[in-house]
PDB file of C-alpha atoms in Angstrom:
ATOM      1  CA  MET W   1      94.573 102.341 113.821  1.00  0.00           C
ATOM      2  CA  TRP W   2      96.219 100.530 116.921  1.00  0.00           C
ATOM      3  CA  SER W   3      98.866 101.174 119.412  1.00  0.00           C
ATOM      4  CA  ASP W   4      99.432  99.538 123.198  1.00  0.00           C
ATOM      5  CA  ARG W   5     100.944  99.643 126.812  1.00  0.00           C
ATOM      6  CA  ALA W   6     102.183  97.798 129.988  1.00  0.00           C
ATOM      7  CA  MET W   7      98.930  98.741 132.272  1.00  0.00           C
ATOM      8  CA  GLY W   8      99.183  96.798 135.454  1.00  0.00           C
ATOM      9  CA  ALA W   9      95.561  95.510 136.581  1.00  0.00           C
ATOM     10  CA  ALA W  10      93.452  96.796 133.519  1.00  0.00           C
ATOM     11  CA  THR W  11      89.775  96.045 132.761  1.00  0.00           C
ATOM     12  CA  VAL W  12      87.528  96.014 129.876  1.00  0.00           C
ATOM     13  CA  ARG W  13      84.189  97.196 129.984  1.00  0.00           C
ATOM     14  CA  ASP W  14      81.316  98.760 128.126  1.00  0.00           C
ATOM     15  CA  VAL W  15      81.732 102.635 127.836  1.00  0.00           C
ATOM     16  CA  ALA W  16      80.259 104.626 130.971  1.00  0.00           C
ATOM     17  CA  PRO W  17      79.144 108.530 130.420  1.00  0.00           C
ATOM     18  CA  ASP W  18      82.213 109.256 133.041  1.00  0.00           C
ATOM     19  CA  ASP W  19      84.521 107.816 130.034  1.00  0.00           C
ATOM     20  CA  TRP W  20      82.977 109.901 127.168  1.00  0.00           C
ATOM     21  CA  GLY W  21      85.713 112.556 127.720  1.00  0.00           C
ATOM     22  CA  ASP W  22      88.394 110.141 128.052  1.00  0.00           C
ATOM     23  CA  VAL W  23      87.654 108.464 125.177  1.00  0.00           C
ATOM     24  CA  ARG W  24      86.930 111.889 122.877  1.00  0.00           C
ATOM     25  CA  ALA W  25      90.451 113.176 123.982  1.00  0.00           C
ATOM     26  CA  ILE W  26      92.266 109.891 122.563  1.00  0.00           C
ATOM     27  CA  ALA W  27      90.193 110.265 119.083  1.00  0.00           C
ATOM     28  CA  ASP W  28      91.558 113.681 118.806  1.00  0.00           C
ATOM     29  CA  GLU W  29      94.847 112.367 120.237  1.00  0.00           C
ATOM     30  CA  HIS W  30      94.200 110.401 116.993  1.00  0.00           C
ATOM     31  CA  GLU W  31      92.473 113.160 114.607  1.00  0.00           C
ATOM     32  CA  ILE W  32      90.031 110.571 113.882  1.00  0.00           C
ATOM     33  CA  ARG W  33      87.303 113.131 114.056  1.00  0.00           C
ATOM     34  CA  VAL W  34      88.347 115.504 111.639  1.00  0.00           C
ATOM     35  CA  GLY W  35      85.697 116.315 109.420  1.00  0.00           C
ATOM     36  CA  TRP W  36      82.938 116.180 111.875  1.00  0.00           C
ATOM     37  CA  PRO W  37      81.729 119.604 113.768  1.00  0.00           C
ATOM     38  CA  ALA W  38      82.921 120.077 116.843  1.00  0.00           C
ATOM     39  CA  GLY W  39      79.965 119.925 119.709  1.00  0.00           C
ATOM     40  CA  GLU W  40      77.796 117.755 116.929  1.00  0.00           C
ATOM     41  CA  PRO W  41      76.767 114.066 117.272  1.00  0.00           C
ATOM     42  CA  ASP W  42      79.439 111.685 115.274  1.00  0.00           C
ATOM     43  CA  PHE W  43      80.105 107.943 114.179  1.00  0.00           C
ATOM     44  CA  LEU W  44      81.351 107.548 118.430  1.00  0.00           C
ATOM     45  CA  ASP W  45      77.684 108.742 119.787  1.00  0.00           C
ATOM     46  CA  LEU W  46      76.463 106.125 117.014  1.00  0.00           C
ATOM     47  CA  GLU W  47      78.560 103.164 118.262  1.00  0.00           C
ATOM     48  CA  ARG W  48      77.712 103.875 122.004  1.00  0.00           C
ATOM     49  CA  ALA W  49      73.827 104.234 120.878  1.00  0.00           C
ATOM     50  CA  ALA W  50      73.449 101.607 118.435  1.00  0.00           C
ATOM     51  CA  GLY W  51      76.651  99.275 118.424  1.00  0.00           C
ATOM     52  CA  ARG W  52      79.398  98.029 120.810  1.00  0.00           C
ATOM     53  CA  LEU W  53      81.741 101.210 122.355  1.00  0.00           C
ATOM     54  CA  MET W  54      84.098  99.741 125.204  1.00  0.00           C
ATOM     55  CA  VAL W  55      87.090 101.039 126.921  1.00  0.00           C
ATOM     56  CA  ALA W  56      90.347  99.750 128.553  1.00  0.00           C
ATOM     57  CA  VAL W  57      90.529 100.812 132.004  1.00  0.00           C
ATOM     58  CA  ALA W  58      93.675 101.269 133.883  1.00  0.00           C
ATOM     59  CA  GLY W  59      94.218 100.019 137.467  1.00  0.00           C
ATOM     60  CA  ASP W  60      93.985 103.720 138.661  1.00  0.00           C
ATOM     61  CA  GLY W  61      90.728 104.206 136.787  1.00  0.00           C
ATOM     62  CA  VAL W  62      92.213 106.239 133.643  1.00  0.00           C
ATOM     63  CA  VAL W  63      91.067 104.984 130.349  1.00  0.00           C
ATOM     64  CA  GLU W  64      93.592 104.216 128.064  1.00  0.00           C
ATOM     65  CA  GLY W  65      92.069 103.013 124.943  1.00  0.00           C
ATOM     66  CA  PHE W  66      88.526 102.217 123.064  1.00  0.00           C
ATOM     67  CA  ALA W  67      87.242 100.131 120.711  1.00  0.00           C
ATOM     68  CA  GLY W  68      83.827 100.533 118.729  1.00  0.00           C
ATOM     69  CA  THR W  69      81.894  98.173 116.157  1.00  0.00           C
ATOM     70  CA  LEU W  70      78.487  98.508 114.562  1.00  0.00           C
ATOM     71  CA  THR W  71      76.660  95.341 112.964  1.00  0.00           C
ATOM     72  CA  ARG W  72      74.670  95.165 109.841  1.00  0.00           C
ATOM     73  CA  GLY W  73      72.763  92.247 109.703  1.00  0.00           C
ATOM     74  CA  THR W  74      75.448  89.330 110.666  1.00  0.00           C
ATOM     75  CA  LEU W  75      78.434  91.434 109.818  1.00  0.00           C
ATOM     76  CA  THR W  76      80.110  92.957 112.271  1.00  0.00           C
ATOM     77  CA  HIS W  77      82.396  96.018 111.581  1.00  0.00           C
ATOM     78  CA  LEU W  78      85.332  96.929 113.416  1.00  0.00           C
ATOM     79  CA  GLY W  79      85.646 101.111 112.902  1.00  0.00           C
ATOM     80  CA  ASP W  80      87.597 101.919 115.858  1.00  0.00           C
ATOM     81  CA  LEU W  81      90.603 100.632 117.802  1.00  0.00           C
ATOM     82  CA  PHE W  82      93.010 103.654 119.462  1.00  0.00           C
ATOM     83  CA  ILE W  83      95.161 103.508 122.715  1.00  0.00           C
ATOM     84  CA  ALA W  84      96.379 106.482 123.991  1.00  0.00           C
ATOM     85  CA  ALA W  85      99.700 107.625 123.006  1.00  0.00           C
ATOM     86  CA  ARG W  86     100.843 107.427 127.183  1.00  0.00           C
ATOM     87  CA  ALA W  87      99.546 103.742 127.271  1.00  0.00           C
ATOM     88  CA  GLN W  88     101.768 102.052 124.424  1.00  0.00           C
ATOM     89  CA  SER W  89     102.916  98.200 124.594  1.00  0.00           C
ATOM     90  CA  GLY W  90     101.062  96.528 126.739  1.00  0.00           C
ATOM     91  CA  GLY W  91      97.822  94.562 125.798  1.00  0.00           C
ATOM     92  CA  HIS W  92      95.079  96.938 125.655  1.00  0.00           C
ATOM     93  CA  GLY W  93      94.587  96.284 121.935  1.00  0.00           C
ATOM     94  CA  ARG W  94      94.439  92.447 122.660  1.00  0.00           C
ATOM     95  CA  ARG W  95      92.439  93.067 125.501  1.00  0.00           C
ATOM     96  CA  LEU W  96      89.697  95.093 123.745  1.00  0.00           C
ATOM     97  CA  LEU W  97      89.236  93.157 120.697  1.00  0.00           C
ATOM     98  CA  ASP W  98      88.946  89.574 123.232  1.00  0.00           C
ATOM     99  CA  ALA W  99      86.166  91.557 124.689  1.00  0.00           C
ATOM    100  CA  ILE W 100      84.692  93.388 121.646  1.00  0.00           C
ATOM    101  CA  LEU W 101      84.808  91.148 118.457  1.00  0.00           C
ATOM    102  CA  PRO W 102      81.854  88.173 118.067  1.00  0.00           C
ATOM    103  CA  PRO W 103      83.187  84.338 118.628  1.00  0.00           C
ATOM    104  CA  ALA W 104      85.552  82.996 116.053  1.00  0.00           C
ATOM    105  CA  GLY W 105      84.049  82.008 112.975  1.00  0.00           C
ATOM    106  CA  ALA W 106      81.717  85.076 112.599  1.00  0.00           C
ATOM    107  CA  ASP W 107      81.760  87.750 109.688  1.00  0.00           C
ATOM    108  CA  VAL W 108      84.086  90.692 110.529  1.00  0.00           C
ATOM    109  CA  VAL W 109      85.195  93.218 108.184  1.00  0.00           C
ATOM    110  CA  THR W 110      87.726  96.531 109.253  1.00  0.00           C
ATOM    111  CA  PHE W 111      89.806  99.009 107.351  1.00  0.00           C
ATOM    112  CA  ALA W 112      93.323  98.728 108.293  1.00  0.00           C
ATOM    113  CA  SER W 113      95.643 101.477 108.507  1.00  0.00           C
ATOM    114  CA  SER W 114      99.242 101.315 107.464  1.00  0.00           C
ATOM    115  CA  ASP W 115     100.550 100.301 110.691  1.00  0.00           C
ATOM    116  CA  ARG W 116     101.972  97.154 111.043  1.00  0.00           C
ATOM    117  CA  ARG W 117     101.287  95.837 114.150  1.00  0.00           C
ATOM    118  CA  ALA W 118      97.648  96.497 113.507  1.00  0.00           C
ATOM    119  CA  GLN W 119      98.124  94.532 110.658  1.00  0.00           C
ATOM    120  CA  ALA W 120      99.404  91.961 112.462  1.00  0.00           C
ATOM    121  CA  LEU W 121      96.853  91.939 115.410  1.00  0.00           C
ATOM    122  CA  TYR W 122      93.989  91.838 113.044  1.00  0.00           C
ATOM    123  CA  LEU W 123      95.699  89.004 111.214  1.00  0.00           C
ATOM    124  CA  ARG W 124      95.986  87.162 114.736  1.00  0.00           C
ATOM    125  CA  TYR W 125      92.003  87.503 114.906  1.00  0.00           C
ATOM    126  CA  GLY W 126      91.376  85.896 111.545  1.00  0.00           C
ATOM    127  CA  LEU W 127      91.153  89.266 109.390  1.00  0.00           C
ATOM    128  CA  VAL W 128      92.946  88.531 106.317  1.00  0.00           C
ATOM    129  CA  PRO W 129      93.979  91.565 104.083  1.00  0.00           C
ATOM    130  CA  GLY W 130      92.460  92.072 100.761  1.00  0.00           C
ATOM    131  CA  GLN W 131      92.214  95.418  98.616  1.00  0.00           C
ATOM    132  CA  PRO W 132      93.038  98.773  99.182  1.00  0.00           C
ATOM    133  CA  LEU W 133      90.696 101.327 100.460  1.00  0.00           C
ATOM    134  CA  TRP W 134      91.663 104.579  98.989  1.00  0.00           C
ATOM    135  CA  TYR W 135      90.973 108.065 100.323  1.00  0.00           C
ATOM    136  CA  LEU W 136      90.426 110.641  97.257  1.00  0.00           C
ATOM    137  CA  ARG W 137      89.551 114.190  97.317  1.00  0.00           C
ATOM    138  CA  GLY W 138      89.105 116.496  94.185  1.00  0.00           C
ATOM    139  CA  GLY W 139      87.970 119.934  93.442  1.00  0.00           C
ATOM    140  CA  PRO W 140      85.218 121.294  91.300  1.00  0.00           C
ATOM    141  CA  ALA W 141      88.110 121.574  88.279  1.00  0.00           C
ATOM    142  CA  ALA W 142      88.049 117.687  88.453  1.00  0.00           C
ATOM    143  CA  ARG W 143      87.107 116.601  85.082  1.00  0.00           C
ATOM    144  CA  LEU W 144      84.514 114.136  85.797  1.00  0.00           C
ATOM    145  CA  GLY W 145      82.347 111.815  83.151  1.00  0.00           C
ATOM    146  CA  VAL W 146      78.600 111.874  83.138  1.00  0.00           C
ATOM    147  CA  GLY W 147      76.813 110.574  86.200  1.00  0.00           C
ATOM    148  CA  GLY W 148      73.178 109.488  86.538  1.00  0.00           C
ATOM    149  CA  GLU W 149      70.496 111.829  87.252  1.00  0.00           C
ATOM    150  CA  LEU W 150      70.101 111.849  91.371  1.00  0.00           C
ATOM    151  CA  ARG W 151      66.718 112.565  93.234  1.00  0.00           C
ATOM    152  CA  ALA W 152      66.213 112.768  96.889  1.00  0.00           C
ATOM    153  CA  ALA W 153      65.029 109.717  98.469  1.00  0.00           C
ATOM    154  CA  SER W 154      64.646 108.351 101.710  1.00  0.00           C
ATOM    155  CA  VAL W 155      66.549 105.813 104.026  1.00  0.00           C
ATOM    156  CA  GLU W 156      63.318 103.653 103.854  1.00  0.00           C
ATOM    157  CA  GLU W 157      63.560 103.762 100.115  1.00  0.00           C
ATOM    158  CA  ILE W 158      66.993 102.993  99.607  1.00  0.00           C
ATOM    159  CA  ALA W 159      67.664 100.614 102.808  1.00  0.00           C
ATOM    160  CA  GLY W 160      67.279  97.089 101.190  1.00  0.00           C
ATOM    161  CA  LEU W 161      69.405  98.355  98.196  1.00  0.00           C
ATOM    162  CA  ASP W 162      72.301  99.236 101.288  1.00  0.00           C
ATOM    163  CA  ALA W 163      71.723  95.908 102.907  1.00  0.00           C
ATOM    164  CA  ALA W 164      72.658  94.037  99.354  1.00  0.00           C
ATOM    165  CA  ALA W 165      75.283  96.119  98.570  1.00  0.00           C
ATOM    166  CA  SER W 166      76.957  96.265 102.467  1.00  0.00           C
ATOM    167  CA  GLY W 167      76.504  93.041 103.597  1.00  0.00           C
ATOM    168  CA  GLY W 168      73.675  93.696 105.902  1.00  0.00           C
ATOM    169  CA  GLU W 169      70.649  95.594 106.840  1.00  0.00           C
ATOM    170  CA  ARG W 170      71.460  98.761 109.128  1.00  0.00           C
ATOM    171  CA  ALA W 171      68.398 101.097 108.490  1.00  0.00           C
ATOM    172  CA  ARG W 172      68.694 102.045 112.017  1.00  0.00           C
ATOM    173  CA  HIS W 173      72.268 103.458 111.431  1.00  0.00           C
ATOM    174  CA  LEU W 174      71.359 104.759 107.759  1.00  0.00           C
ATOM    175  CA  ALA W 175      68.495 106.948 109.824  1.00  0.00           C
ATOM    176  CA  TRP W 176      70.928 108.279 112.350  1.00  0.00           C
ATOM    177  CA  TYR W 177      73.598 109.592 109.977  1.00  0.00           C
ATOM    178  CA  ALA W 178      70.363 110.995 107.586  1.00  0.00           C
ATOM    179  CA  GLY W 179      69.398 113.010 110.186  1.00  0.00           C
ATOM    180  CA  LEU W 180      72.582 114.696 110.929  1.00  0.00           C
ATOM    181  CA  PRO W 181      72.922 118.166 109.848  1.00  0.00           C
ATOM    182  CA  GLY W 182      73.977 118.378 105.942  1.00  0.00           C
ATOM    183  CA  VAL W 183      73.374 115.186 105.265  1.00  0.00           C
ATOM    184  CA  ALA W 184      70.983 114.372 102.396  1.00  0.00           C
ATOM    185  CA  VAL W 185      70.268 110.604 100.429  1.00  0.00           C
ATOM    186  CA  TRP W 186      70.139 110.373  96.973  1.00  0.00           C
ATOM    187  CA  ALA W 187      68.804 107.569  94.890  1.00  0.00           C
ATOM    188  CA  GLY W 188      69.557 107.469  90.934  1.00  0.00           C
ATOM    189  CA  PRO W 189      69.343 104.442  88.398  1.00  0.00           C
ATOM    190  CA  GLY W 190      69.862 100.929  90.495  1.00  0.00           C
ATOM    191  CA  GLY W 191      71.853 102.739  92.904  1.00  0.00           C
ATOM    192  CA  TYR W 192      71.869 105.252  96.033  1.00  0.00           C
ATOM    193  CA  VAL W 193      74.199 107.655  97.318  1.00  0.00           C
ATOM    194  CA  PHE W 194      74.344 109.705 100.865  1.00  0.00           C
ATOM    195  CA  THR W 195      76.315 113.363 100.779  1.00  0.00           C
ATOM    196  CA  ARG W 196      77.584 115.173 103.845  1.00  0.00           C
ATOM    197  CA  VAL W 197      78.582 118.711 103.317  1.00  0.00           C
ATOM    198  CA  GLU W 198      80.905 120.316 106.073  1.00  0.00           C
ATOM    199  CA  GLY W 199      81.752 123.230 105.099  1.00  0.00           C
ATOM    200  CA  VAL W 200      84.009 123.396 101.794  1.00  0.00           C
ATOM    201  CA  ILE W 201      83.744 119.170 101.990  1.00  0.00           C
ATOM    202  CA  CYS W 202      81.462 117.189 100.417  1.00  0.00           C
ATOM    203  CA  HIS W 203      81.806 113.619 101.813  1.00  0.00           C
ATOM    204  CA  VAL W 204      80.341 110.889  99.630  1.00  0.00           C
ATOM    205  CA  GLY W 205      79.317 107.356 100.666  1.00  0.00           C
ATOM    206  CA  PRO W 206      78.319 105.101 101.438  1.00  0.00           C
ATOM    207  CA  ALA W 207      76.912 104.432  98.184  1.00  0.00           C
ATOM    208  CA  GLY W 208      75.821 100.908  96.723  1.00  0.00           C
ATOM    209  CA  GLY W 209      74.145  99.620  93.228  1.00  0.00           C
ATOM    210  CA  GLU W 210      72.512  96.904  91.367  1.00  0.00           C
ATOM    211  CA  ASP W 211      75.742  96.441  90.080  1.00  0.00           C
ATOM    212  CA  ALA W 212      79.012  98.215  89.650  1.00  0.00           C
ATOM    213  CA  ALA W 213      77.989 100.229  87.080  1.00  0.00           C
ATOM    214  CA  ALA W 214      75.011 101.823  88.497  1.00  0.00           C
ATOM    215  CA  CYS W 215      76.999 102.121  92.133  1.00  0.00           C
ATOM    216  CA  THR W 216      79.526 104.272  89.780  1.00  0.00           C
ATOM    217  CA  GLN W 217      77.056 106.228  88.079  1.00  0.00           C
ATOM    218  CA  VAL W 218      75.448 107.717  91.427  1.00  0.00           C
ATOM    219  CA  VAL W 219      78.748 108.219  92.973  1.00  0.00           C
ATOM    220  CA  LEU W 220      80.118 110.307  89.884  1.00  0.00           C
ATOM    221  CA  ALA W 221      76.527 112.265  89.961  1.00  0.00           C
ATOM    222  CA  ALA W 222      77.186 113.007  93.385  1.00  0.00           C
ATOM    223  CA  ALA W 223      80.515 114.648  92.693  1.00  0.00           C
ATOM    224  CA  ARG W 224      79.110 116.465  90.119  1.00  0.00           C
ATOM    225  CA  LEU W 225      76.575 118.397  92.069  1.00  0.00           C
ATOM    226  CA  ALA W 226      79.068 119.136  94.525  1.00  0.00           C
ATOM    227  CA  ALA W 227      81.116 120.711  92.413  1.00  0.00           C
ATOM    228  CA  ALA W 228      78.349 122.597  90.821  1.00  0.00           C
ATOM    229  CA  ASP W 229      78.656 124.285  94.247  1.00  0.00           C
ATOM    230  CA  ARG W 230      81.943 124.588  94.448  1.00  0.00           C
ATOM    231  CA  LEU W 231      82.481 122.317  96.926  1.00  0.00           C
ATOM    232  CA  THR W 232      85.748 119.672  97.078  1.00  0.00           C
ATOM    233  CA  VAL W 233      84.827 116.013  97.429  1.00  0.00           C
ATOM    234  CA  SER W 234      86.089 113.331  99.883  1.00  0.00           C
ATOM    235  CA  VAL W 235      85.120 109.625  99.033  1.00  0.00           C
ATOM    236  CA  ALA W 236      86.893 106.361 100.159  1.00  0.00           C
ATOM    237  CA  ALA W 237      86.721 104.012  97.417  1.00  0.00           C
ATOM    238  CA  PHE W 238      87.925 100.131  97.027  1.00  0.00           C
ATOM    239  CA  GLY W 239      90.932  99.468  94.563  1.00  0.00           C
ATOM    240  CA  ALA W 240      88.934  97.476  92.417  1.00  0.00           C
ATOM    241  CA  HIS W 241      85.558  99.404  91.919  1.00  0.00           C
ATOM    242  CA  PRO W 242      85.383 100.906  88.570  1.00  0.00           C
ATOM    243  CA  VAL W 243      84.222 104.717  90.211  1.00  0.00           C
ATOM    244  CA  THR W 244      88.206 104.545  91.599  1.00  0.00           C
ATOM    245  CA  ARG W 245      89.948 104.660  88.320  1.00  0.00           C
ATOM    246  CA  ALA W 246      86.926 107.369  87.106  1.00  0.00           C
ATOM    247  CA  LEU W 247      87.803 109.574  89.566  1.00  0.00           C
ATOM    248  CA  VAL W 248      91.791 109.515  89.519  1.00  0.00           C
ATOM    249  CA  GLU W 249      91.354 109.878  85.454  1.00  0.00           C
ATOM    250  CA  ALA W 250      89.154 112.694  86.329  1.00  0.00           C
ATOM    251  CA  GLY W 251      92.173 114.625  88.731  1.00  0.00           C
ATOM    252  CA  TYR W 252      91.013 113.217  92.049  1.00  0.00           C
ATOM    253  CA  ARG W 253      94.305 112.501  94.433  1.00  0.00           C
ATOM    254  CA  ILE W 254      94.663 109.659  96.102  1.00  0.00           C
ATOM    255  CA  GLU W 255      95.244 111.158  99.758  1.00  0.00           C
ATOM    256  CA  ASP W 256      95.473 108.026 102.286  1.00  0.00           C
ATOM    257  CA  GLN W 257      95.352 104.622 101.947  1.00  0.00           C
ATOM    258  CA  ASP W 258      93.472 101.633 104.201  1.00  0.00           C
ATOM    259  CA  THR W 259      93.812  97.777 103.799  1.00  0.00           C
ATOM    260  CA  LEU W 260      90.126  95.938 103.531  1.00  0.00           C
ATOM    261  CA  MET W 261      90.705  93.052 106.333  1.00  0.00           C
ATOM    262  CA  ALA W 262      87.947  90.530 106.958  1.00  0.00           C
ATOM    263  CA  SER W 263      87.275  87.123 108.396  1.00  0.00           C
ATOM    264  CA  ARG W 264      86.146  85.580 104.950  1.00  0.00           C
ATOM    265  CA  PRO W 265      86.374  86.541 101.611  1.00  0.00           C
ATOM    266  CA  GLY W 266      82.930  87.698  99.940  1.00  0.00           C
ATOM    267  CA  LEU W 267      81.008  89.574 102.962  1.00  0.00           C
ATOM    268  CA  PHE W 268      80.028  91.997 100.578  1.00  0.00           C
ATOM    269  CA  ASP W 269      80.626  93.170  96.586  1.00  0.00           C
ATOM    270  CA  ALA W 270      83.417  95.742  97.069  1.00  0.00           C
ATOM    271  CA  ARG W 271      82.853  96.648  92.835  1.00  0.00           C
ATOM    272  CA  ARG W 272      79.283  97.498  93.929  1.00  0.00           C
ATOM    273  CA  TYR W 273      80.111  99.275  96.996  1.00  0.00           C
ATOM    274  CA  VAL W 274      81.767 102.679  98.180  1.00  0.00           C
ATOM    275  CA  PRO W 275      81.461 102.602 101.933  1.00  0.00           C
ATOM    276  CA  ASN W 276      81.345 105.403 104.394  1.00  0.00           C
ATOM    277  CA  THR W 277      84.505 104.661 106.399  1.00  0.00           C
ATOM    278  CA  ASP W 278      83.104 105.871 110.026  1.00  0.00           C
ATOM    279  CA  LEU W 279      79.899 104.000 109.012  1.00  0.00           C
ATOM    280  CA  GLY W 280      81.623 100.855 107.167  1.00  0.00           C
TER     281      GLY W 280
END
């Protein structure tokens, strides 16, 4: 999620309209927009509109990296920190974090990639590694257990439960996501789940519940609905969440892994919450 380069006289500032092409080019270089349709809004638009999106600009005016955050309640989710491959090893990452993160002692969380340099950088900023976040994928033939019944819901209906499960209120973010093509909001007994269909892939999350069992049931139910439509399901779940074992036992594969890193333990209950990796 991070790399950096010597840059001479560089500045860090909020993204400007003229930077947008460079930001997207760096994002595509790191392949972080895979699964988002070309020409449609994506999480970078949300960070710019409802969060914070900052760029590191070299002395010649070239954008060489960016960082993005979204805040839910008092919890800041660092969603992005990416530096252009041409701009490695010179402090861009540190300067971006200095500018975009809240003061020391504030609640911060990120999903860190396996890049050890990134993990070491986050550790220096007070983020301590916790459990794994596994990226799971399963096809229609997966042997899913029985999930709870789902019904269509509104953001207003589930926003309070999401705030309790995810660690903070973010109704504006959820409304933005729900308005995208292919996104549906579902509610089940004691839980909620978002799904987004893109081609033959159904992205599941965020999801949450009053407890771990309720969250597990709505995620399994969403996966079963997708399987009935012959869709492949993509979902990211924490290692300690009961749904992770249920999905693996059903035949889902672990395709990648991040590490949950946080400024302190207990910012949210990872057993009753399944994130959307772009929204937090």
